[in-house]
mmCIF file of C-alpha atoms in Angstrom:
data_model
loop_
_atom_site.group_PDB
_atom_site.id
_atom_site.type_symbol
_atom_site.label_atom_id
_atom_site.label_comp_id
_atom_site.label_asym_id
_atom_site.label_seq_id
_atom_site.Cartn_x
_atom_site.Cartn_y
_atom_site.Cartn_z
ATOM 1 C CA UNK D 1 0.170 0.094 0.174
ATOM 2 C CA UNK D 2 1.633 3.110 -1.043
ATOM 3 C CA UNK D 3 2.257 5.779 1.693
ATOM 4 C CA UNK D 4 1.280 9.379 2.241
ATOM 5 C CA UNK D 5 3.130 12.381 0.343
ATOM 6 C CA UNK D 6 4.719 14.395 3.367
ATOM 7 C CA UNK D 7 6.943 16.593 1.554
ATOM 8 C CA UNK D 8 5.878 20.171 2.373
ATOM 9 C CA UNK D 9 8.194 22.959 1.372
ATOM 10 C CA UNK D 10 8.013 26.257 3.508
ATOM 11 C CA UNK D 11 7.194 29.408 1.168
ATOM 12 C CA UNK D 12 6.444 32.829 1.774
ATOM 13 C CA UNK D 13 2.665 32.565 1.088
ATOM 14 C CA UNK D 14 2.491 29.463 3.723
ATOM 15 C CA UNK D 15 4.212 31.771 6.666
ATOM 16 C CA UNK D 16 2.134 34.521 5.482
ATOM 17 C CA UNK D 17 -1.662 32.573 5.437
ATOM 18 C CA UNK D 18 -0.164 31.198 8.829
ATOM 19 C CA UNK D 19 0.340 34.444 10.155
ATOM 20 C CA UNK D 20 -3.337 35.651 9.073
ATOM 21 C CA UNK D 21 -4.727 32.778 11.008
ATOM 22 C CA UNK D 22 -3.149 33.467 14.224
ATOM 23 C CA UNK D 23 -4.137 36.859 13.889
ATOM 24 C CA UNK D 24 -7.534 35.685 13.236
ATOM 25 C CA UNK D 25 -7.674 33.354 15.970
ATOM 26 C CA UNK D 26 -6.406 35.934 18.440
ATOM 27 C CA UNK D 27 -8.881 38.207 17.447
ATOM 28 C CA UNK D 28 -11.906 35.960 18.561
ATOM 29 C CA UNK D 29 -10.444 36.594 22.207
ATOM 30 C CA UNK D 30 -10.671 40.429 22.434
ATOM 31 C CA UNK D 31 -12.927 41.952 24.508
ATOM 32 C CA UNK D 32 -15.012 44.634 22.908
ATOM 33 C CA UNK D 33 -15.933 47.604 24.619
ATOM 34 C CA UNK D 34 -19.846 48.208 25.016
ATOM 35 C CA UNK D 35 -22.064 50.515 26.905
ATOM 36 C CA UNK D 36 -20.087 52.743 29.426
ATOM 37 C CA UNK D 37 -16.712 51.314 28.654
ATOM 38 C CA UNK D 38 -17.095 53.400 25.787
ATOM 39 C CA UNK D 39 -17.068 57.043 26.985
ATOM 40 C CA UNK D 40 -20.161 59.184 26.003
ATOM 41 C CA UNK D 41 -21.550 58.023 22.867
ATOM 42 C CA UNK D 42 -24.665 58.452 20.810
ATOM 43 C CA UNK D 43 -25.946 56.148 17.844
ATOM 44 C CA UNK D 44 -28.085 55.874 15.339
ATOM 45 C CA UNK D 45 -29.605 53.273 13.104
ATOM 46 C CA UNK D 46 -26.079 52.543 11.251
ATOM 47 C CA UNK D 47 -23.315 53.303 13.746
ATOM 48 C CA UNK D 48 -22.109 54.600 17.155
ATOM 49 C CA UNK D 49 -20.330 58.261 17.708
ATOM 50 C CA UNK D 50 -18.185 59.041 20.595
ATOM 51 C CA UNK D 51 -18.811 62.495 21.806
ATOM 52 C CA UNK D 52 -15.990 64.681 22.500
ATOM 53 C CA UNK D 53 -15.453 66.946 25.505
ATOM 54 C CA UNK D 54 -13.076 69.034 24.182
ATOM 55 C CA UNK D 55 -12.206 70.718 21.140
ATOM 56 C CA UNK D 56 -15.097 71.707 18.760
ATOM 57 C CA UNK D 57 -17.077 69.033 20.244
ATOM 58 C CA UNK D 58 -17.814 67.253 17.110
ATOM 59 C CA UNK D 59 -18.676 63.713 17.429
ATOM 60 C CA UNK D 60 -16.262 60.873 16.206
ATOM 61 C CA UNK D 61 -17.505 57.565 14.688
ATOM 62 C CA UNK D 62 -16.233 54.304 15.946
ATOM 63 C CA UNK D 63 -14.041 52.252 14.020
ATOM 64 C CA UNK D 64 -16.403 49.064 12.608
ATOM 65 C CA UNK D 65 -14.472 46.457 14.689
ATOM 66 C CA UNK D 66 -15.318 48.495 17.795
ATOM 67 C CA UNK D 67 -18.740 49.806 16.931
ATOM 68 C CA UNK D 68 -21.644 47.388 18.502
ATOM 69 C CA UNK D 69 -23.980 48.521 15.844
ATOM 70 C CA UNK D 70 -22.149 47.493 13.067
ATOM 71 C CA UNK D 71 -21.003 44.399 14.802
ATOM 72 C CA UNK D 72 -24.603 43.466 15.391
ATOM 73 C CA UNK D 73 -25.588 43.809 11.731
ATOM 74 C CA UNK D 74 -22.669 41.993 10.695
ATOM 75 C CA UNK D 75 -23.350 38.966 13.075
ATOM 76 C CA UNK D 76 -26.726 38.382 11.743
ATOM 77 C CA UNK D 77 -25.097 37.115 8.425
ATOM 78 C CA UNK D 78 -22.235 34.979 9.921
ATOM 79 C CA UNK D 79 -25.138 32.716 11.751
ATOM 80 C CA UNK D 80 -24.964 29.198 10.221
ATOM 81 C CA UNK D 81 -27.845 27.881 8.421
ATOM 82 C CA UNK D 82 -29.817 25.094 9.792
ATOM 83 C CA UNK D 83 -29.975 22.055 8.301
ATOM 84 C CA UNK D 84 -33.114 20.998 6.117
ATOM 85 C CA UNK D 85 -35.763 19.016 7.863
ATOM 86 C CA UNK D 86 -36.243 15.831 5.828
ATOM 87 C CA UNK D 87 -39.830 15.725 7.453
ATOM 88 C CA UNK D 88 -40.819 18.982 6.428
ATOM 89 C CA UNK D 89 -39.912 18.344 2.388
ATOM 90 C CA UNK D 90 -42.622 18.675 0.003
ATOM 91 C CA UNK D 91 -43.109 16.346 -2.582
ATOM 92 C CA UNK D 92 -40.892 18.165 -5.051
ATOM 93 C CA UNK D 93 -38.202 18.154 -2.581
ATOM 94 C CA UNK D 94 -38.241 14.447 -1.409
ATOM 95 C CA UNK D 95 -38.370 13.601 -5.547
ATOM 96 C CA UNK D 96 -35.121 16.087 -6.164
ATOM 97 C CA UNK D 97 -33.230 14.555 -3.126
ATOM 98 C CA UNK D 98 -33.432 11.136 -4.471
ATOM 99 C CA UNK D 99 -32.308 12.141 -7.714
ATOM 100 C CA UNK D 100 -28.869 10.855 -8.411
ATOM 101 C CA UNK D 101 -28.449 13.287 -11.655
ATOM 102 C CA UNK D 102 -29.348 16.339 -9.449
ATOM 103 C CA UNK D 103 -26.712 15.247 -6.726
ATOM 104 C CA UNK D 104 -24.256 14.631 -9.522
ATOM 105 C CA UNK D 105 -24.732 18.076 -11.134
ATOM 106 C CA UNK D 106 -24.924 19.723 -7.948
ATOM 107 C CA UNK D 107 -21.244 18.403 -7.116
ATOM 108 C CA UNK D 108 -18.185 21.164 -6.863
ATOM 109 C CA UNK D 109 -17.268 22.469 -10.606
ATOM 110 C CA UNK D 110 -13.687 21.951 -11.385
ATOM 111 C CA UNK D 111 -11.400 22.165 -14.552
ATOM 112 C CA UNK D 112 -10.447 19.179 -16.536
ATOM 113 C CA UNK D 113 -6.740 19.496 -17.268
ATOM 114 C CA UNK D 114 -7.202 17.778 -20.617
ATOM 115 C CA UNK D 115 -9.673 20.002 -21.940
ATOM 116 C CA UNK D 116 -9.798 22.919 -19.856
ATOM 117 C CA UNK D 117 -13.800 22.689 -19.419
ATOM 118 C CA UNK D 118 -15.391 22.886 -16.518
ATOM 119 C CA UNK D 119 -17.474 19.950 -15.270
ATOM 120 C CA UNK D 120 -19.219 18.797 -12.040
ATOM 121 C CA UNK D 121 -16.193 16.578 -9.905
ATOM 122 C CA UNK D 122 -18.527 13.556 -10.294
ATOM 123 C CA UNK D 123 -17.794 13.417 -14.279
ATOM 124 C CA UNK D 124 -14.322 13.864 -13.201
ATOM 125 C CA UNK D 125 -11.300 11.552 -12.577
ATOM 126 C CA UNK D 126 -9.102 12.629 -9.735
ATOM 127 C CA UNK D 127 -5.683 11.527 -9.469
ATOM 128 C CA UNK D 128 -3.327 11.913 -6.470
ATOM 129 C CA UNK D 129 0.190 12.023 -5.882
ATOM 130 C CA UNK D 130 1.937 9.074 -3.544
ATOM 131 C CA UNK D 131 5.289 8.086 -3.201
ATOM 132 C CA UNK D 132 6.642 4.735 -4.401
ATOM 133 C CA UNK D 133 7.329 2.555 -1.678
ATOM 134 C CA UNK D 134 10.851 1.729 -3.168
ATOM 135 C CA UNK D 135 11.745 4.544 -5.536
ATOM 136 C CA UNK D 136 9.917 7.477 -3.242
ATOM 137 C CA UNK D 137 8.999 9.336 -6.541
ATOM 138 C CA UNK D 138 5.483 10.472 -6.710
ATOM 139 C CA UNK D 139 3.346 8.521 -8.438
ATOM 140 C CA UNK D 140 -0.092 9.770 -9.823
ATOM 141 C CA UNK D 141 -2.821 7.085 -8.649
ATOM 142 C CA UNK D 142 -6.573 7.081 -8.282
ATOM 143 C CA UNK D 143 -6.434 7.151 -4.547
ATOM 144 C CA UNK D 144 -9.638 8.693 -4.258
ATOM 145 C CA UNK D 145 -11.482 5.522 -5.839
ATOM 146 C CA UNK D 146 -10.124 3.358 -2.607
ATOM 147 C CA UNK D 147 -10.353 5.577 0.103
ATOM 148 C CA UNK D 148 -13.140 7.796 1.679
ATOM 149 C CA UNK D 149 -10.871 10.441 3.262
ATOM 150 C CA UNK D 150 -11.181 14.036 1.731
ATOM 151 C CA UNK D 151 -7.573 15.526 2.567
ATOM 152 C CA UNK D 152 -5.678 14.088 -0.008
ATOM 153 C CA UNK D 153 -3.528 16.817 -1.465
ATOM 154 C CA UNK D 154 -4.143 18.698 -4.850
ATOM 155 C CA UNK D 155 -5.632 16.311 -7.468
ATOM 156 C CA UNK D 156 -4.968 16.269 -10.933
ATOM 157 C CA UNK D 157 -8.587 16.082 -12.520
ATOM 158 C CA UNK D 158 -9.626 15.115 -16.090
ATOM 159 C CA UNK D 159 -12.876 14.003 -17.921
ATOM 160 C CA UNK D 160 -14.041 10.836 -16.822
ATOM 161 C CA UNK D 161 -13.329 8.867 -19.979
ATOM 162 C CA UNK D 162 -11.567 6.174 -20.854
ATOM 163 C CA UNK D 163 -10.278 7.650 -24.579
ATOM 164 C CA UNK D 164 -8.919 10.734 -22.670
ATOM 165 C CA UNK D 165 -7.065 8.827 -20.112
ATOM 166 C CA UNK D 166 -5.366 6.844 -23.010
ATOM 167 C CA UNK D 167 -4.247 10.021 -24.594
ATOM 168 C CA UNK D 168 -3.191 11.767 -21.739
ATOM 169 C CA UNK D 169 -0.623 8.750 -21.387
ATOM 170 C CA UNK D 170 0.739 9.072 -24.916
ATOM 171 C CA UNK D 171 4.123 11.473 -25.424
ATOM 172 C CA UNK D 172 3.759 12.571 -22.005
ATOM 173 C CA UNK D 173 0.867 14.712 -22.500
ATOM 174 C CA UNK D 174 -0.174 14.834 -18.835
ATOM 175 C CA UNK D 175 2.800 16.620 -18.130
ATOM 176 C CA UNK D 176 1.220 19.950 -19.701
ATOM 177 C CA UNK D 177 -1.759 19.596 -17.000
ATOM 178 C CA UNK D 178 0.561 19.953 -14.007
ATOM 179 C CA UNK D 179 -0.387 23.099 -12.398
ATOM 180 C CA UNK D 180 1.402 25.761 -9.883
ATOM 181 C CA UNK D 181 -0.197 24.566 -6.651
ATOM 182 C CA UNK D 182 1.191 21.021 -7.391
ATOM 183 C CA UNK D 183 4.413 22.298 -7.542
ATOM 184 C CA UNK D 184 4.260 24.339 -4.377
ATOM 185 C CA UNK D 185 2.899 21.196 -2.437
ATOM 186 C CA UNK D 186 5.464 18.570 -3.556
ATOM 187 C CA UNK D 187 8.215 20.720 -4.633
ATOM 188 C CA UNK D 188 9.365 21.377 -8.438
ATOM 189 C CA UNK D 189 12.159 18.435 -8.073
ATOM 190 C CA UNK D 190 9.455 15.787 -7.366
ATOM 191 C CA UNK D 191 7.005 17.137 -10.030
ATOM 192 C CA UNK D 192 9.457 16.426 -12.762
ATOM 193 C CA UNK D 193 9.850 12.973 -11.521
ATOM 194 C CA UNK D 194 6.531 12.394 -11.206
ATOM 195 C CA UNK D 195 5.182 8.857 -12.854
ATOM 196 C CA UNK D 196 2.165 8.161 -15.120
ATOM 197 C CA UNK D 197 1.612 4.471 -15.167
ATOM 198 C CA UNK D 198 1.239 2.859 -18.445
ATOM 199 C CA UNK D 199 -1.987 0.909 -17.578
ATOM 200 C CA UNK D 200 -3.625 3.609 -15.625
ATOM 201 C CA UNK D 201 -6.632 3.631 -18.021
ATOM 202 C CA UNK D 202 -7.468 -0.014 -17.145
ATOM 203 C CA UNK D 203 -6.591 0.319 -13.623
ATOM 204 C CA UNK D 204 -9.219 2.800 -13.166
ATOM 205 C CA UNK D 205 -11.678 0.814 -14.556
ATOM 206 C CA UNK D 206 -10.780 -1.906 -12.573
ATOM 207 C CA UNK D 207 -11.098 0.120 -9.526
ATOM 208 C CA UNK D 208 -14.489 1.566 -10.679
ATOM 209 C CA UNK D 209 -15.837 -1.864 -11.196
ATOM 210 C CA UNK D 210 -14.688 -3.161 -7.913
ATOM 211 C CA UNK D 211 -16.124 -0.185 -6.431
ATOM 212 C CA UNK D 212 -19.474 -0.536 -7.955
ATOM 213 C CA UNK D 213 -19.645 -4.650 -7.124
ATOM 214 C CA UNK D 214 -19.222 -3.661 -3.256
ATOM 215 C CA UNK D 215 -21.987 -1.278 -3.225
ATOM 216 C CA UNK D 216 -24.469 -3.005 -5.552
ATOM 217 C CA UNK D 217 -24.044 -6.277 -3.883
ATOM 218 C CA UNK D 218 -26.233 -4.670 -1.094
ATOM 219 C CA UNK D 219 -28.765 -4.363 -3.343
ATOM 220 C CA UNK D 220 -28.737 -7.838 -4.637
ATOM 221 C CA UNK D 221 -28.305 -9.567 -1.555
ATOM 222 C CA UNK D 222 -31.969 -9.811 -0.493
ATOM 223 C CA UNK D 223 -34.832 -10.217 -2.267
ATOM 224 C CA UNK D 224 -37.553 -7.058 -2.236
ATOM 225 C CA UNK D 225 -34.973 -4.399 -2.653
ATOM 226 C CA UNK D 226 -35.047 -4.473 -6.426
ATOM 227 C CA UNK D 227 -38.153 -5.280 -8.926
ATOM 228 C CA UNK D 228 -37.846 -8.081 -11.238
ATOM 229 C CA UNK D 229 -39.408 -7.387 -14.728
ATOM 230 C CA UNK D 230 -39.218 -9.068 -17.849
ATOM 231 C CA UNK D 231 -37.556 -6.931 -20.068
ATOM 232 C CA UNK D 232 -36.967 -3.121 -20.344
ATOM 233 C CA UNK D 233 -39.482 -2.267 -22.649
ATOM 234 C CA UNK D 234 -42.022 0.486 -21.185
ATOM 235 C CA UNK D 235 -45.184 -2.173 -21.441
ATOM 236 C CA UNK D 236 -42.812 -4.319 -18.947
ATOM 237 C CA UNK D 237 -42.294 -1.697 -16.538
ATOM 238 C CA UNK D 238 -45.113 0.394 -16.740
ATOM 239 C CA UNK D 239 -46.784 -1.065 -13.672
ATOM 240 C CA UNK D 240 -43.990 -0.143 -11.302
ATOM 241 C CA UNK D 241 -43.943 2.805 -9.246
ATOM 242 C CA UNK D 242 -40.860 5.161 -8.762
ATOM 243 C CA UNK D 243 -38.659 3.590 -11.609
ATOM 244 C CA UNK D 244 -35.286 5.385 -11.284
ATOM 245 C CA UNK D 245 -33.160 2.942 -13.472
ATOM 246 C CA UNK D 246 -33.131 -0.544 -15.079
ATOM 247 C CA UNK D 247 -30.277 -3.036 -14.716
ATOM 248 C CA UNK D 248 -30.116 -5.989 -17.339
ATOM 249 C CA UNK D 249 -28.223 -8.637 -16.401
ATOM 250 C CA UNK D 250 -27.320 -9.245 -20.432
ATOM 251 C CA UNK D 251 -25.332 -7.499 -22.693
ATOM 252 C CA UNK D 252 -26.737 -4.861 -24.432
ATOM 253 C CA UNK D 253 -24.572 -5.076 -27.754
ATOM 254 C CA UNK D 254 -25.859 -5.846 -30.930
ATOM 255 C CA UNK D 255 -23.971 -7.235 -34.484
ATOM 256 C CA UNK D 256 -23.860 -3.214 -35.238
ATOM 257 C CA UNK D 257 -21.546 -2.597 -32.176
ATOM 258 C CA UNK D 258 -19.091 -5.641 -33.416
ATOM 259 C CA UNK D 259 -19.015 -3.821 -36.918
ATOM 260 C CA UNK D 260 -18.531 -0.738 -35.597
ATOM 261 C CA UNK D 261 -15.652 -2.073 -33.100
ATOM 262 C CA UNK D 262 -13.985 -3.601 -36.292
ATOM 263 C CA UNK D 263 -14.234 -0.294 -38.393
ATOM 264 C CA UNK D 264 -12.519 1.499 -35.442
ATOM 265 C CA UNK D 265 -9.809 -1.122 -35.540
ATOM 266 C CA UNK D 266 -9.447 -0.419 -39.308
ATOM 267 C CA UNK D 267 -8.943 3.282 -38.869
ATOM 268 C CA UNK D 268 -6.588 2.832 -35.839
ATOM 269 C CA UNK D 269 -4.116 0.806 -38.256
ATOM 270 C CA UNK D 270 -4.922 3.639 -41.407
ATOM 271 C CA UNK D 271 -3.714 6.047 -38.561
ATOM 272 C CA UNK D 272 -0.713 4.383 -37.455
ATOM 273 C CA UNK D 273 0.476 3.881 -41.219
ATOM 274 C CA UNK D 274 -0.384 7.762 -41.636
ATOM 275 C CA UNK D 275 2.249 8.681 -38.759
ATOM 276 C CA UNK D 276 4.619 6.199 -40.297
ATOM 277 C CA UNK D 277 4.862 7.762 -43.411
ATOM 278 C CA UNK D 278 4.600 11.505 -41.973
ATOM 279 C CA UNK D 279 7.765 10.704 -39.713
ATOM 280 C CA UNK D 280 9.654 8.755 -42.510
ATOM 281 C CA UNK D 281 8.932 11.743 -45.449
ATOM 282 C CA UNK D 282 9.338 14.762 -42.754
ATOM 283 C CA UNK D 283 11.615 16.459 -45.116
ATOM 284 C CA UNK D 284 9.689 16.318 -47.997
ATOM 285 C CA UNK D 285 6.180 17.034 -46.237
ATOM 286 C CA UNK D 286 7.249 19.613 -43.258
ATOM 287 C CA UNK D 287 6.823 22.817 -45.059
ATOM 288 C CA UNK D 288 9.157 24.234 -42.699
ATOM 289 C CA UNK D 289 12.015 22.376 -43.846
ATOM 290 C CA UNK D 290 12.089 23.806 -47.242
ATOM 291 C CA UNK D 291 15.603 25.714 -47.727
ATOM 292 C CA UNK D 292 13.870 29.168 -48.442
ATOM 293 C CA UNK D 293 12.002 28.979 -45.116
ATOM 294 C CA UNK D 294 14.158 30.880 -42.500
ATOM 295 C CA UNK D 295 11.446 30.469 -39.610
ATOM 296 C CA UNK D 296 11.208 27.439 -37.384
ATOM 297 C CA UNK D 297 8.013 25.766 -36.713
ATOM 298 C CA UNK D 298 5.271 26.630 -34.190
ATOM 299 C CA UNK D 299 4.857 24.848 -31.206
ATOM 300 C CA UNK D 300 1.602 23.447 -32.060
ATOM 301 C CA UNK D 301 3.056 21.813 -34.969
ATOM 302 C CA UNK D 302 3.769 18.371 -33.772
ATOM 303 C CA UNK D 303 4.412 16.626 -37.326
ATOM 304 C CA UNK D 304 3.401 16.897 -40.739
ATOM 305 C CA UNK D 305 -0.102 16.845 -42.110
ATOM 306 C CA UNK D 306 -1.355 13.746 -43.906
ATOM 307 C CA UNK D 307 -4.717 12.980 -44.763
ATOM 308 C CA UNK D 308 -6.848 11.347 -41.931
ATOM 309 C CA UNK D 309 -10.531 10.679 -41.559
ATOM 310 C CA UNK D 310 -12.321 13.445 -40.324
ATOM 311 C CA UNK D 311 -12.749 13.496 -36.454
ATOM 312 C CA UNK D 312 -16.346 14.514 -36.473
ATOM 313 C CA UNK D 313 -16.823 11.367 -38.259
ATOM 314 C CA UNK D 314 -15.055 8.922 -36.355
ATOM 315 C CA UNK D 315 -16.435 10.616 -32.788
ATOM 316 C CA UNK D 316 -20.002 11.132 -33.197
ATOM 317 C CA UNK D 317 -22.291 12.215 -29.948
ATOM 318 C CA UNK D 318 -22.410 9.424 -27.353
ATOM 319 C CA UNK D 319 -25.323 7.765 -26.965
ATOM 320 C CA UNK D 320 -26.518 6.137 -23.518
ATOM 321 C CA UNK D 321 -29.288 3.200 -23.590
ATOM 322 C CA UNK D 322 -32.887 4.187 -22.255
ATOM 323 C CA UNK D 323 -36.262 3.249 -22.264
ATOM 324 C CA UNK D 324 -39.466 5.421 -21.420
ATOM 325 C CA UNK D 325 -41.331 4.974 -18.301
ATOM 326 C CA UNK D 326 -44.691 6.772 -18.078
ATOM 327 C CA UNK D 327 -43.568 9.218 -20.568
ATOM 328 C CA UNK D 328 -40.217 10.057 -19.171
ATOM 329 C CA UNK D 329 -36.907 8.702 -20.175
ATOM 330 C CA UNK D 330 -35.127 6.560 -17.330
ATOM 331 C CA UNK D 331 -31.227 4.969 -18.304
ATOM 332 C CA UNK D 332 -30.511 1.077 -18.700
ATOM 333 C CA UNK D 333 -27.391 -0.209 -17.655
ATOM 334 C CA UNK D 334 -26.262 -3.493 -18.506
ATOM 335 C CA UNK D 335 -24.103 -5.241 -15.832
ATOM 336 C CA UNK D 336 -22.647 -7.400 -18.212
ATOM 337 C CA UNK D 337 -21.213 -4.485 -20.504
ATOM 338 C CA UNK D 338 -20.213 -2.701 -17.335
ATOM 339 C CA UNK D 339 -18.480 -5.210 -15.247
ATOM 340 C CA UNK D 340 -17.421 -7.944 -18.036
ATOM 341 C CA UNK D 341 -19.177 -11.209 -18.532
ATOM 342 C CA UNK D 342 -17.236 -13.042 -15.632
ATOM 343 C CA UNK D 343 -17.773 -10.581 -12.743
ATOM 344 C CA UNK D 344 -21.290 -9.953 -13.715
ATOM 345 C CA UNK D 345 -22.102 -13.822 -13.687
ATOM 346 C CA UNK D 346 -20.474 -14.171 -10.418
ATOM 347 C CA UNK D 347 -22.434 -11.258 -9.051
ATOM 348 C CA UNK D 348 -25.620 -12.415 -10.355
ATOM 349 C CA UNK D 349 -24.941 -15.975 -9.463
ATOM 350 C CA UNK D 350 -24.565 -15.257 -5.781
ATOM 351 C CA UNK D 351 -27.678 -13.071 -5.838
ATOM 352 C CA UNK D 352 -31.601 -13.307 -4.694
ATOM 353 C CA UNK D 353 -32.267 -12.359 -8.362
ATOM 354 C CA UNK D 354 -30.399 -15.555 -9.811
ATOM 355 C CA UNK D 355 -32.845 -16.555 -12.745
ATOM 356 C CA UNK D 356 -33.920 -13.188 -13.793
ATOM 357 C CA UNK D 357 -33.303 -11.007 -16.511
ATOM 358 C CA UNK D 358 -34.281 -7.374 -15.569
ATOM 359 C CA UNK D 359 -34.816 -5.533 -12.399
ATOM 360 C CA UNK D 360 -35.831 -2.225 -11.697
ATOM 361 C CA UNK D 361 -34.012 0.087 -9.065
ATOM 362 C CA UNK D 362 -36.343 2.417 -7.217
ATOM 363 C CA UNK D 363 -36.021 6.219 -6.733
ATOM 364 C CA UNK D 364 -35.114 6.178 -2.985
ATOM 365 C CA UNK D 365 -32.333 7.957 -0.708
ATOM 366 C CA UNK D 366 -30.161 4.794 -0.318
ATOM 367 C CA UNK D 367 -29.937 3.970 -3.988
ATOM 368 C CA UNK D 368 -28.127 7.167 -4.849
ATOM 369 C CA UNK D 369 -24.663 6.017 -4.388
ATOM 370 C CA UNK D 370 -25.175 3.192 -6.684
ATOM 371 C CA UNK D 371 -26.846 5.025 -9.166
ATOM 372 C CA UNK D 372 -24.011 7.831 -9.424
ATOM 373 C CA UNK D 373 -21.303 4.845 -9.508
ATOM 374 C CA UNK D 374 -23.760 2.962 -12.275
ATOM 375 C CA UNK D 375 -23.542 6.626 -14.120
ATOM 376 C CA UNK D 376 -19.777 7.297 -13.670
ATOM 377 C CA UNK D 377 -19.091 3.934 -15.379
ATOM 378 C CA UNK D 378 -21.115 3.968 -17.864
ATOM 379 C CA UNK D 379 -19.607 7.275 -18.934
ATOM 380 C CA UNK D 380 -16.098 5.942 -18.573
ATOM 381 C CA UNK D 381 -16.403 2.958 -20.967
ATOM 382 C CA UNK D 382 -18.749 4.930 -23.315
ATOM 383 C CA UNK D 383 -17.798 4.649 -26.867
ATOM 384 C CA UNK D 384 -19.551 6.462 -30.086
ATOM 385 C CA UNK D 385 -22.155 4.434 -31.348
ATOM 386 C CA UNK D 386 -22.606 2.514 -34.828
#
């Protein structure tokens, strides 16, 4: 088990932050003068004035930190908001509380280091630096998938897609996403020695599958927590109340998916040979290599441009399986596609729903975590449809 990274270099910012915290801590114990301790005063609806006994007699306003009127006005906004009472929720609030999509969209918004797009954390992958047990070099690992601790250091976040994880590992593209906060935390020398595992895309997938199996086993362990149905079709689930999602024990893949995968393999093979030709004839294809060109190639220029299939044709919009229940769409998740044939078969065989083909998961509070994990895993392995 990898340990915790403990390197914390001292900096001017950290010293200044510590000083401010100490000042803030001591300021809570300062006795504020009130009433007769302030001397002769007069106050209005907004502030307090001290009456001068000498001079022109003009009243002087008290500083805001000493003025009881100002402090009382400010303190009414410092009160902590009470936790909502679930017993007084309206039907809409109860429905919103049990909606996994609402909880996912309500998670904090952070920036993807690969695409620079701001997304809720529920749709991002978080990696944290941990020292290797032998070399002590920092490794970027999905620690958040194996622990529930919150303080894990500055994370390296990117969109929750297997494709993006694979692309970041090529030609050390992930190094461009290192930001100043990570350098301040771990040190510039440690950041330069940071390691990106070659099997990271499959490692993240394996950990997400194990996390889902651990959570969903509770629902499959006792009969009555899920409602068995004949199929995900609308006519078979119309009689069930509070349908949140459908769990299909088989595979939702069709022959069109197999043909699409074969076509994708052909496209990748063509791209490999296109890159080979571009590198072999770089001096003839590179417009910056001509003798009459005096300037160097720009930073964005990687290799000579060769004919390729248009990206928009290769990557159409993602299509997630769903069905219609009482006029609204609900997602359909295939355990065989999400977990693999072997894991799904073992999970179903050991459950109380052995022999069923499809079950309905209800819209209740305790199913939130499972549905969010299903959504995350589906998004991670999603591929453009045929």
